[in-house]
Every structure is written in C-alpha cells, then in structure tokens.
Coordinates of C-alpha atoms in Angstrom, one line a residue:
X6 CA 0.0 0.0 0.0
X7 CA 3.0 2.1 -0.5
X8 CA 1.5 4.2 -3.2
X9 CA -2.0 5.1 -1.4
X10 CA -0.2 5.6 2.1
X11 CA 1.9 8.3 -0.2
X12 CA -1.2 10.4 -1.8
X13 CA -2.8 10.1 1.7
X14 CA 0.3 11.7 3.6
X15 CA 0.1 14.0 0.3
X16 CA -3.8 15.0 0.5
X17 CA -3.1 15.6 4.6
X18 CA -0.8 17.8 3.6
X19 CA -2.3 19.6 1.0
X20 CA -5.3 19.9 3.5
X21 CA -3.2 21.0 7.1
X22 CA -1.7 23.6 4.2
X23 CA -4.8 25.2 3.3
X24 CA -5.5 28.9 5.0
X25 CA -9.3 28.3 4.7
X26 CA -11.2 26.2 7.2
X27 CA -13.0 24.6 4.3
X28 CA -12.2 24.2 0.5
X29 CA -11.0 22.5 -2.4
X30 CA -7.6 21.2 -3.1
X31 CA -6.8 21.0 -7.4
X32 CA -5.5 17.3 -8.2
X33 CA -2.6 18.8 -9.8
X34 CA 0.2 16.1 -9.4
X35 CA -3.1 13.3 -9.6
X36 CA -3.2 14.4 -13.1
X37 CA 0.2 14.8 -13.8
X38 CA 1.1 10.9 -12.3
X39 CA -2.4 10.0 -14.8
X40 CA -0.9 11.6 -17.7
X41 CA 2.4 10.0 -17.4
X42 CA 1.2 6.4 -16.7
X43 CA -1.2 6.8 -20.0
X44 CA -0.6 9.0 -23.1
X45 CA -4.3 8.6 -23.6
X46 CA -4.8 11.5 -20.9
X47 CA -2.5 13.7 -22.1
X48 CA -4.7 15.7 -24.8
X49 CA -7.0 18.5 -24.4
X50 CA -10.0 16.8 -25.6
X51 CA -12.8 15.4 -23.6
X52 CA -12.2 12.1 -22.0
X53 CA -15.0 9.6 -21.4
X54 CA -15.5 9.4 -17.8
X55 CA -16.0 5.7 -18.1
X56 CA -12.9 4.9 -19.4
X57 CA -11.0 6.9 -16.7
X58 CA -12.7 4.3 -14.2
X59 CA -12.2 1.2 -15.7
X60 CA -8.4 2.4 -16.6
X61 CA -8.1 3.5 -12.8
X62 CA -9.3 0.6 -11.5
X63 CA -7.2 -2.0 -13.4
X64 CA -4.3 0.6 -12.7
X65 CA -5.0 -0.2 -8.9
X66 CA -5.3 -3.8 -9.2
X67 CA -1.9 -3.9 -11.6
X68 CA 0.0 -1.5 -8.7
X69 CA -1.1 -3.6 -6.0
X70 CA -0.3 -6.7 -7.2
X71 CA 3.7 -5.5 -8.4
X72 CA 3.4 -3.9 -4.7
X73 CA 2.3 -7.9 -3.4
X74 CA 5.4 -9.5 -5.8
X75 CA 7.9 -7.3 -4.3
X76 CA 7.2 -8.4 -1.0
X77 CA 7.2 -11.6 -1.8
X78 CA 10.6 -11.2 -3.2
X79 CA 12.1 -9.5 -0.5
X80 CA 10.8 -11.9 1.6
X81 CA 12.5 -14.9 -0.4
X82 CA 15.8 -12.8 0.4
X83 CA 15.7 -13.3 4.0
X84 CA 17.4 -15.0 6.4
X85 CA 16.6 -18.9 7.1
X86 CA 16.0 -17.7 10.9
X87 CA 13.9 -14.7 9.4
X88 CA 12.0 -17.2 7.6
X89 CA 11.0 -19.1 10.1
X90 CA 9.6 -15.9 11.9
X91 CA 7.6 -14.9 8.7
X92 CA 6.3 -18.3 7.9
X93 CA 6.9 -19.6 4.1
X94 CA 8.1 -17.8 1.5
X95 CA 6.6 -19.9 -1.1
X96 CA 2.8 -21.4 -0.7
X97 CA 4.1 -23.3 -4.3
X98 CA 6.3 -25.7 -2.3
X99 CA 4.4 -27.9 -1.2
X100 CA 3.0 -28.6 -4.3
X101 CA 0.3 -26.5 -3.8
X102 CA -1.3 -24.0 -6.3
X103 CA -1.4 -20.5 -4.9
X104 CA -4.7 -18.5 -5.4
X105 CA -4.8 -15.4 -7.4
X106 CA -3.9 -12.1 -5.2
X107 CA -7.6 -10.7 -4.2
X108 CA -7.2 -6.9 -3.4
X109 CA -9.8 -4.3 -2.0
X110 CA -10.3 -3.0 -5.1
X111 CA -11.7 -6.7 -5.7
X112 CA -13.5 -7.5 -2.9
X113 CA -15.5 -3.9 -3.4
X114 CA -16.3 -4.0 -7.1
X115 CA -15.7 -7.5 -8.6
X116 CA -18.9 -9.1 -9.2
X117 CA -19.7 -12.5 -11.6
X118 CA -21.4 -12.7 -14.2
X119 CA -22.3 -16.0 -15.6
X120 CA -23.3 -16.6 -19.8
X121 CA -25.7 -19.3 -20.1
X122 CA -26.7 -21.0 -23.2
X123 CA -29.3 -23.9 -23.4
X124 CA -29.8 -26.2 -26.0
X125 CA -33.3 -26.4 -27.8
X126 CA -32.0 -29.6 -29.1
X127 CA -30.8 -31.5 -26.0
X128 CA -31.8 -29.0 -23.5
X129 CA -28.2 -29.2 -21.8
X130 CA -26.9 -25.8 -20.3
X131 CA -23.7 -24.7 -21.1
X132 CA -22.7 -21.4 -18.2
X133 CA -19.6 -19.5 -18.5
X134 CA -18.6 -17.0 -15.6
X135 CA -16.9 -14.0 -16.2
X136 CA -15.8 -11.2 -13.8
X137 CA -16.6 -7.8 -14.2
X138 CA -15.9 -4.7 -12.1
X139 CA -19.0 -2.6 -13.6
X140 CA -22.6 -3.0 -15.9
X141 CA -22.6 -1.9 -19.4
X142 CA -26.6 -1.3 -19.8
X143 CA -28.6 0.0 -23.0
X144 CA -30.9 2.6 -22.3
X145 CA -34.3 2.9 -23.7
X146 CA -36.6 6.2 -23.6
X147 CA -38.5 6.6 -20.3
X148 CA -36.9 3.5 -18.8
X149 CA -35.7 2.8 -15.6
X150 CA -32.4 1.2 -14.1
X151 CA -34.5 -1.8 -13.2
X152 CA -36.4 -2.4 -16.3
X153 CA -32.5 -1.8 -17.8
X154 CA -31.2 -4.4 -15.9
X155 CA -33.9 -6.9 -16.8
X156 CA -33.2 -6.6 -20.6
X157 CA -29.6 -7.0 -20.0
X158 CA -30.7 -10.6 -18.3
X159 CA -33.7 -11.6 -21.3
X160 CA -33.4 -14.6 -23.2
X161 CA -31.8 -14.3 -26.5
X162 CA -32.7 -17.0 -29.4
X163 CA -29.7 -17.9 -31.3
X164 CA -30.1 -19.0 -35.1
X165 CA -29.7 -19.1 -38.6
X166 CA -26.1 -18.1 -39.3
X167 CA -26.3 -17.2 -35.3
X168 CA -26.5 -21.3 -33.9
X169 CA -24.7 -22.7 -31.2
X170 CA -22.1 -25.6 -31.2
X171 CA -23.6 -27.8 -28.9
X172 CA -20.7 -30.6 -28.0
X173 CA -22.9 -33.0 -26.7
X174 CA -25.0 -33.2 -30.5
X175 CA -21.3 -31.8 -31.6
X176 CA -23.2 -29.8 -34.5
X177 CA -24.4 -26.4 -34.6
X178 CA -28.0 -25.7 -32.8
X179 CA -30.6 -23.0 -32.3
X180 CA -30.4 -22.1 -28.6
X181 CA -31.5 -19.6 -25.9
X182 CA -28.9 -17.8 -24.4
X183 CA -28.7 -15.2 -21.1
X184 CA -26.8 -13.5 -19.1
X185 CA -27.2 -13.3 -15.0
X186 CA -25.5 -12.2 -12.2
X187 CA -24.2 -14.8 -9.9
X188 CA -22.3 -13.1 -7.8
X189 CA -23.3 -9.3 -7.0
X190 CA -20.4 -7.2 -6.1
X191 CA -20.4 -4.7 -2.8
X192 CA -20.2 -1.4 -4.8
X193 CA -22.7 -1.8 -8.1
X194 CA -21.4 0.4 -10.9
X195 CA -23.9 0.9 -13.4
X196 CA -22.3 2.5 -16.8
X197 CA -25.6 3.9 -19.0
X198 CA -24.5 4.0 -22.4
X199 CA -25.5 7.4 -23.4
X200 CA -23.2 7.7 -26.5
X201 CA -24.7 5.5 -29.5
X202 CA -23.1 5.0 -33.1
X203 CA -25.7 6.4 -35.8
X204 CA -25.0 4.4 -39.1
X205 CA -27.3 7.6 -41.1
X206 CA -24.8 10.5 -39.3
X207 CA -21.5 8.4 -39.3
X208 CA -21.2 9.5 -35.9
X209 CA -21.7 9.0 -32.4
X210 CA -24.3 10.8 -30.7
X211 CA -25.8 11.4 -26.9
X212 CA -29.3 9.4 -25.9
X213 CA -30.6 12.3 -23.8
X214 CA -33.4 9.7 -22.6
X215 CA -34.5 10.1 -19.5
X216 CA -33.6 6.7 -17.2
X217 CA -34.9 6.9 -13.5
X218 CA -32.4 5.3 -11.1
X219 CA -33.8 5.2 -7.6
X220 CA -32.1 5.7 -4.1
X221 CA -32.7 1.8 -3.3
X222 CA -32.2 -0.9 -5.9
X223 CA -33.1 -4.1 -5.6
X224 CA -31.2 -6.3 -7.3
X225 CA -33.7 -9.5 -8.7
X226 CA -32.2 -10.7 -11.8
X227 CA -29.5 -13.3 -9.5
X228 CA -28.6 -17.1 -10.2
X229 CA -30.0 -17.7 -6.8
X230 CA -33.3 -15.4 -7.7
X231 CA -32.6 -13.4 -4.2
X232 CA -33.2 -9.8 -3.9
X233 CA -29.7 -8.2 -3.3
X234 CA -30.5 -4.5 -1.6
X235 CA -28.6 -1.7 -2.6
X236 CA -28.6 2.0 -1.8
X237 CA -27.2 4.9 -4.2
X238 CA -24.2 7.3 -3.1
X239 CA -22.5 8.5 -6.0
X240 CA -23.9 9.9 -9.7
X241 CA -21.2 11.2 -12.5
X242 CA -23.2 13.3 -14.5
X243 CA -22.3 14.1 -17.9
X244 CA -23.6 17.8 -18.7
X245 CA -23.0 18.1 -22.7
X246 CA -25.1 17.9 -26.1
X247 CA -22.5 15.8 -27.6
X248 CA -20.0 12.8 -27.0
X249 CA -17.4 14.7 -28.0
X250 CA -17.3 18.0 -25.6
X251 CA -18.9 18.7 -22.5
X252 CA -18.2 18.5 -18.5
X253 CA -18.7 16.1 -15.5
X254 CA -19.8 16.8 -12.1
X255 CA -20.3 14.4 -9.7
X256 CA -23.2 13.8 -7.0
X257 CA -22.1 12.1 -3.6
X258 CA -24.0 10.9 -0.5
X259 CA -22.1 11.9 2.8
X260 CA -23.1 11.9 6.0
X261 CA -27.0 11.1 5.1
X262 CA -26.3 14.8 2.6
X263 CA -26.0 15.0 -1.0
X264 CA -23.1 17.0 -2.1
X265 CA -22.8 18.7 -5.6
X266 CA -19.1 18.6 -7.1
X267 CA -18.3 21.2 -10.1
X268 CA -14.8 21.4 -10.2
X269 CA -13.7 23.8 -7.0
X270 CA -17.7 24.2 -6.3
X271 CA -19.1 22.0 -3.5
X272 CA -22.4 23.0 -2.7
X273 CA -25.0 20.6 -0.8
X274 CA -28.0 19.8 -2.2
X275 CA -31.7 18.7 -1.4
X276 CA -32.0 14.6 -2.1
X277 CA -35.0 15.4 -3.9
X278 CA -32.5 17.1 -7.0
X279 CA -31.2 14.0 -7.4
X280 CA -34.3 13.2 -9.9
X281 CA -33.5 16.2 -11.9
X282 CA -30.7 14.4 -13.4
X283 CA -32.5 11.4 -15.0
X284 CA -32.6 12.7 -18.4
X285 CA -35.1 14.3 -20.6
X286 CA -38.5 12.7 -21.5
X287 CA -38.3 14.8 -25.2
X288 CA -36.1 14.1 -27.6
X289 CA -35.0 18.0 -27.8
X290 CA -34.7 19.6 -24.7
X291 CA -32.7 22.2 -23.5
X292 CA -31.2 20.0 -19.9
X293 CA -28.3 18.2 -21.1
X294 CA -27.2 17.1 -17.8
X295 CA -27.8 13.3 -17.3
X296 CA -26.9 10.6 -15.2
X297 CA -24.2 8.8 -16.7
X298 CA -22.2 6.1 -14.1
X299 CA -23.9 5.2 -11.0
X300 CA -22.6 3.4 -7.5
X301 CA -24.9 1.7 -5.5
X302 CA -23.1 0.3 -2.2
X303 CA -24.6 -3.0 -0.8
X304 CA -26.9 -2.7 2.3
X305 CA -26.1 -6.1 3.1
X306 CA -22.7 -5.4 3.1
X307 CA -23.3 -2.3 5.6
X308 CA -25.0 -4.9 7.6
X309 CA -22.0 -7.1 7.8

C-alpha cells in the first residue's frame, strides 16, 4: 500500500496547508502521475468518464499486485531464521497451487457474471462466468435502471447463421442464451450507455433519454433469484449535447447529505434534485445534464 499511504500523507498535507477552514484542493500532481502512466490523458479533448474508471481501476489492481510480488521477493531474500519468523516464503512448495492475489479493489467492485446458453436440441446448459468490475446497460426512452437491468438478463434465441455448437449433438443448434449475475459485487457500478453509433450520421451521438435510477435498488435478476439490496451514493453526471465535448460533475451521498461537485464548487443539495438528473423525457430539450455512471453500495454489506 505504499502508493496510497503516499497520496494520503500528500492529501493531509495539502489539507493541514490550506488557509481556509474549508475548501477545495486542485489534483494537480493526480493528473500529472495519470498523464504520465497513460498517453491517452494527455490531450486537451474530452475524456470519457468511463474509461477513466475502468483504466483506474485496473491501474490499482496492476499496482497492488507489483506492490504484493515485491514483498514476496524481499521476503524470499531473507534470512533462514527470518523465515521461520515470517512463515513460508513460497505457498508453491508444497505442491500446492497459490490462489490469485484478491485486493480491496476486488473484494469492493468484482462481481460474476455467468453466460448461459441452453440447447433447444438436447436442453443441456452450457454457463460461462466472467468477472466484471461494472454494468454496461442499454438505455431505452422513459426506462428505468431496473427495467435496464432486466433486458440486459432476457433470453436471447440464437439462429440461422447465429446457432450454437452444442458438444454433446457436436453440430451447430438453435439455442436460448442469457446472461445473470451470480455473484453481485459490494459497490454496483452501473455505466448507461449514453453515446450510440448512428450508421445515417456516421457518428456518435448522446441518448438524452430520460432513465430513472432510484435511491434503493433491488437487485432481482440473480442465479440464486434473491433480492440483493442496494442503496445509491455516487452519480457522474455528464452535462454536454454531444460525445465529444462537455463536463462532469459528480453527486455524492455523505453523512445522510447530497453533495454537488463542479470542479472547485461543492455546494449541498436537497436529495429530492437527485431526480433532476435522470434525463429528458423529449427528444429536444434544453437540460443536457444526465446521469451517466452510477454506484450503488450493498446494504447487506453495511450490515456485515
């Protein structure tokens, strides 16, 4: 934890610096260290706010496990009486296969997902689990997160030029095919895909529909078919006409308040504004500030 200890040491300081009793402290060297570790950043033009997450997040995961290898390494250079003090060096020795480092970053966001494709000919179920870190969902006009989530789970008929390999009739088959969550992760990040291709324009353009994403979630569409509970504490909103220029502010739930973040302007808010950020329910309309990623934090875990 080397690198996080650092910024947090860094943002005390910053903060014990600061001649105001409250304020804002400028990410200056955040962005600097971002721009350096990815050229991608290093432009003027307007960066997707979802691929700053899921490029953050795997840059945690990658730091932390280097951070986890170099201990191990150091500790493979000690002494055999310091050895014995530490334990094994190696959980490979005896022949037994070590598990895969599981950081915070992990245990927070990592949910499964598991793809599962039934054959109409046999009727045997093929599942394949996959990890994700957050949900990818089309958005409809005058939707909701839950109705969302349910057509991300439908059934899906594969066939004609479509047809499963099936390798117990090993020979292409029509099937249904789905996709569920089997394992829901603590924090739920929920990307709404706002930015669509248009074949006509040759260009991508912003779905200003207007998707209603509630305080409490419940979470229904589960292998096991249990609700999972989950409460909302953090909106990016993308304000902007276009994919391609705009801003992002940020709503956050602290301390049972809703704080609005512009840039250096933290102003708290009424819970009930929340709503005004769902979109617009006309086509044209002159609010382009929607809801664009959204974290929902597991009351179960809270529980726990």
């Amino acid at each position: 934890m080397v690198v996080f200890s650092f910024w947090q040491r860094l943002l005390m300081a910053l903060i014990n610096s600061q001649k105001k009793k409250t304020g804002v402290i400028a990410p200056k060297r955040f962005v600097q260290r971002l721009k350096k570790q990815n050229e991608l950043f290093r432009s003027y033009m307007h960066q997707d706010a979802h691929e700053f997450l899921n490029f953050l997040l795997n840059e945690l995961v990658d730091i932390l496990e280097k951070e986890d290898q170099a201990a191990k390494k150091e500790g493979e250079t000690l002494s055999p009486s310091e050895k014995t003090v530490n334990g094994p060096k190696n959980p490979q020795a005896n022949g037994v296969q070590k598990e895969p480092l599981v950081t915070w970053v992990h245990k927070n966001f990592q949910g499964i997902l598991t793809n599962e494709t039934r054959c109409l000919r046999c009727e045997t179920v093929t599942a394949r689990d996959e990890a994700f870190f957050d949900l990818s969902l089309d958005i409809e006009q005058n939707s909701s997160i839950t109705s969302c989530l349910k057509n991300f789970s439908s059934t899906e008929t594969l066939n004609a030029e479509d047809k499963f390999f099936c390798d117990k009739c090993c020979s292409l088959q029509e099937a249904q095919k789905r996709m569920k969550i089997k394992k829901p992760p603590h924090i739920l990040v929920i990307h709404l895909k706002r930015f669509k291709y248009i074949e006509q324009l040759g260009r991508y353009k912003k779905l200003s529909y207007r998707v209603v994403f509630p305080l409490e979630l419940k979470l229904s569409n589960t292998v096991e078919d249990a609700d999972s509970e989950y409460s909302l504490f953090a909106v990016v909103v993308h304000v902007g006409s276009g994919p391609n220029h705009g801003h992002y502010v940020s709503l956050v739930k602290s301390h049972n308040h809703w704080l609005f973040f512009d840039d250096e302007n933290v102003e708290m808010i009424d819970e009930s504004a929340v709503q005004t950020f769902f979109g617009s329910a006309q086509e044209y309309s002159s609010n382009t500030d929607h809801g664009y990623i959204l974290f929902y934090e597991s009351l179960g875990a809270n529980k726990s």
